[in-house]
CSV table of C-alpha atoms in Angstrom, one decimal:
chain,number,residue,atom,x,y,z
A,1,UNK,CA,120.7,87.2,224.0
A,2,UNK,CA,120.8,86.6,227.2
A,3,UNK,CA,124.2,85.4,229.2
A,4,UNK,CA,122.6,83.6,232.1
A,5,UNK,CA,122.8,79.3,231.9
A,6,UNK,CA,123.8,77.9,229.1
A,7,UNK,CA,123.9,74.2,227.4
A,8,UNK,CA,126.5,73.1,225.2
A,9,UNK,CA,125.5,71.8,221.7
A,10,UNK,CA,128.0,70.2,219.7
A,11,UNK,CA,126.8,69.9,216.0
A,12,UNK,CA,129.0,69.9,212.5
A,13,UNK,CA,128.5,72.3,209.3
A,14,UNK,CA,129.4,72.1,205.8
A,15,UNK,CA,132.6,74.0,205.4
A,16,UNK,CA,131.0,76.6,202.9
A,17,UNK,CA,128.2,76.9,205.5
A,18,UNK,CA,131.1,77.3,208.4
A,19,UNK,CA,133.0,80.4,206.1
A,20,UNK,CA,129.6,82.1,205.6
A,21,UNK,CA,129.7,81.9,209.3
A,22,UNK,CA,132.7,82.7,210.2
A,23,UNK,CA,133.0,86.0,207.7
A,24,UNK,CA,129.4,87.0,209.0
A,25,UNK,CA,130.4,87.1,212.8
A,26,UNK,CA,133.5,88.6,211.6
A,27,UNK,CA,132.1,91.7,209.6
A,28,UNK,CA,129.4,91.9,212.5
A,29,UNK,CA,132.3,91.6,215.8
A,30,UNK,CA,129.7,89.1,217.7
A,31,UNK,CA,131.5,85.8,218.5
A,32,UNK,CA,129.8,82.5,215.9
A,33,UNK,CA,127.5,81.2,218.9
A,34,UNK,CA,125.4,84.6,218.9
A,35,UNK,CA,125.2,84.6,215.2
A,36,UNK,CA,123.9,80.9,215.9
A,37,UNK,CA,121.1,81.7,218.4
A,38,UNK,CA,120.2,84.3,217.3
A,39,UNK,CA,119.2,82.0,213.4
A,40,UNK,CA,118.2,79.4,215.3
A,41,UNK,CA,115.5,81.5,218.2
A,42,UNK,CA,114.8,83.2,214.5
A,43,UNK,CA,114.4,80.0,212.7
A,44,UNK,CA,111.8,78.6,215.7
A,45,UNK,CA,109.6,81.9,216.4
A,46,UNK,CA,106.4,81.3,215.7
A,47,UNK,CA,106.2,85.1,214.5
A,48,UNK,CA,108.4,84.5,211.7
A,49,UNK,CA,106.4,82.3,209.7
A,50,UNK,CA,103.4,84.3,210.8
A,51,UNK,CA,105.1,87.2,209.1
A,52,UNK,CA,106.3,85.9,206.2
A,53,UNK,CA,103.0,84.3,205.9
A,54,UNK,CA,101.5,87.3,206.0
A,55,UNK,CA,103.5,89.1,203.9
A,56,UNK,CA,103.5,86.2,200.9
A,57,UNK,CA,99.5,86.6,201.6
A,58,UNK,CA,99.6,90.5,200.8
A,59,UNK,CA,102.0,89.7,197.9
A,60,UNK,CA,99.6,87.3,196.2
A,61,UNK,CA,96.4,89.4,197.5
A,62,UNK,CA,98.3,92.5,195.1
A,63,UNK,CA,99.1,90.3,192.7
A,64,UNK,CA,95.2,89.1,192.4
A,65,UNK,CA,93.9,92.2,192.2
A,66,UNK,CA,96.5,93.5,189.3
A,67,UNK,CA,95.6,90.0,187.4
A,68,UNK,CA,92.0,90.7,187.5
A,69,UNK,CA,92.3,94.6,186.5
A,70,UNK,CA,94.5,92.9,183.4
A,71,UNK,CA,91.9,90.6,182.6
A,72,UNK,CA,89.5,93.6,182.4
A,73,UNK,CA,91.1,95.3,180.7
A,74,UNK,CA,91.9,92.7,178.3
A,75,UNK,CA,88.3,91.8,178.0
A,76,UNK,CA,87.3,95.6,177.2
A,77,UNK,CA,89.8,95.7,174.5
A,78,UNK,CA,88.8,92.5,173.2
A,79,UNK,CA,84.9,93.9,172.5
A,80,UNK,CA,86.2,97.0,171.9
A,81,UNK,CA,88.4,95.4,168.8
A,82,UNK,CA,85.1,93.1,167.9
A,83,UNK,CA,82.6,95.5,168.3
A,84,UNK,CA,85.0,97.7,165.6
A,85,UNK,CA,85.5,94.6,163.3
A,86,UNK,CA,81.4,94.2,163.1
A,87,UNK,CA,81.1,97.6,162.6
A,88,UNK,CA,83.7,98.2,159.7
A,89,UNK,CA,82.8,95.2,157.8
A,90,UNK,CA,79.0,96.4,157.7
A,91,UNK,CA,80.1,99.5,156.5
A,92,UNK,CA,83.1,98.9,154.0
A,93,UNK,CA,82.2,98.1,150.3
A,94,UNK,CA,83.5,95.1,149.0
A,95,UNK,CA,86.6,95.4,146.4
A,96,UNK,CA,85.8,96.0,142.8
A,97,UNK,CA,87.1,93.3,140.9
A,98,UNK,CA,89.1,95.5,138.4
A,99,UNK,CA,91.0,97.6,141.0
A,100,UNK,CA,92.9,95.2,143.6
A,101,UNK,CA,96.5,96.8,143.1
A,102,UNK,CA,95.1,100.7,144.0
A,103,UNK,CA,93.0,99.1,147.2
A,104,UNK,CA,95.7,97.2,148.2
A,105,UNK,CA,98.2,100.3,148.1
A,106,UNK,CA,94.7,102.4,149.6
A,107,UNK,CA,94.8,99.5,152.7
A,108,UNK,CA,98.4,99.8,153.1
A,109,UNK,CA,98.5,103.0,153.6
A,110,UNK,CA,95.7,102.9,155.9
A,111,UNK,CA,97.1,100.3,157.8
A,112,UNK,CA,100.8,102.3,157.9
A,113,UNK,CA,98.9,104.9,159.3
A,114,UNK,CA,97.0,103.0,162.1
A,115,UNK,CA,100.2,101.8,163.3
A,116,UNK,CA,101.8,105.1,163.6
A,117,UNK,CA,98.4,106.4,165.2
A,118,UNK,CA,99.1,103.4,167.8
A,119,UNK,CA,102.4,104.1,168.4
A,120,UNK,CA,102.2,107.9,169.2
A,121,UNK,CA,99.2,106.9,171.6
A,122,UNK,CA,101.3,104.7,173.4
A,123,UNK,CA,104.3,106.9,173.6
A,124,UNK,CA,102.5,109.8,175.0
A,125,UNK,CA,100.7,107.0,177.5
A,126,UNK,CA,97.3,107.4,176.5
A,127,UNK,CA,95.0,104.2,177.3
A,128,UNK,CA,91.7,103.2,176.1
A,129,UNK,CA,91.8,101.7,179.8
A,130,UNK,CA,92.4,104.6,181.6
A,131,UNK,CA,89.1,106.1,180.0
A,132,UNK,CA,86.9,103.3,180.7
A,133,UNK,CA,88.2,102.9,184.2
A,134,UNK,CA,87.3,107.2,184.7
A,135,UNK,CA,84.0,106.4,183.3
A,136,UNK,CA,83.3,103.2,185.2
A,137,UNK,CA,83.9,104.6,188.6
C-alpha cells in the first residue's frame, strides 16, 4: 500500500475480532493497519464482487447443467423401468392357483438374482446412462 498521506481513523473491534487481528499481522510480520487496508480497499473493490459474482455464476451454471443431465438420466431410467414392466406383464403367465409356494420360491430366486446382477453392474461401473449418452451423441 502506499506510504504517501495518510488519515487517521479511530474505530473499535470486538476483542475476538481484535486477536484474529493481532495473530494475523503477527504470523504475516505486517503491522495491524496494513492488514486493515488492505480488507477494507479488498472489501470496497468493485472487482471483488464482480469476481465472486462471477464465480458463484459458473458454480450454479455447473451445477445446472449436472441437474439437468441427472434429470435425464432419471427420466431414461424411469421408461426404461416402465417400458420393462409393460413388457413382462404382457408376456408372464398368470400363477396357477395350485402352485403359489414353488412360484414364490421361483420369484425369489429370480429376484435374489437380479439384485446380485445389479450389484456386480454397479461395482464394475457400468451404466445404462453411459450407453444411451454414446448413442445419443
Amino acid at each position: 500500500m502506499s506510504k504517501g498521506n495518510r488519515i487517521k481513523h479511530t474505530f473499535r473491534l470486538p476483542p475476538d475480532l481484535s486477536r484474529q487481528l493481532a495473530d494475523y499481522a503477527g504470523r504475516k510480520r505486517v503491522s495491524q493497519a496494513s492488514v486493515v487496508e488492505a480488507a477494507v480497499a479488498s472489501f470496497l473493490s468493485p472487482d471483488g464482487s464482480e469476481q465472486m459474482e462471477a464465480a458463484f455464476s459458473r458454480r450454479l451454471d455447473r451445477i445446472s447443467r449436472q441437474l439437468d443431465k441427472l434429470d435425464y438420466h432419471v427420466e431414461v431410467g424411469n421408461e426404461a423401468i416402465a417400458l420393462f414392466v409393460r413388457f413382462w406383464l404382457g408376456v408372464t403367465p398368470s400363477m396357477p392357483d395350485d402352485e403359489p409356494d414353488s412360484a414364490k420360491a421361483a420369484g425369489e430366486q429370480r429376484f435374489g438374482n437380479f439384485v446380485e446382477a445389479l450389484a456386480r453392474r454397479v461395482e464394475q461401473g457400468q451404466r445404462l446412462s453411459s450407453f444411451v449418452d454414446d448413442k445419443v451423441r
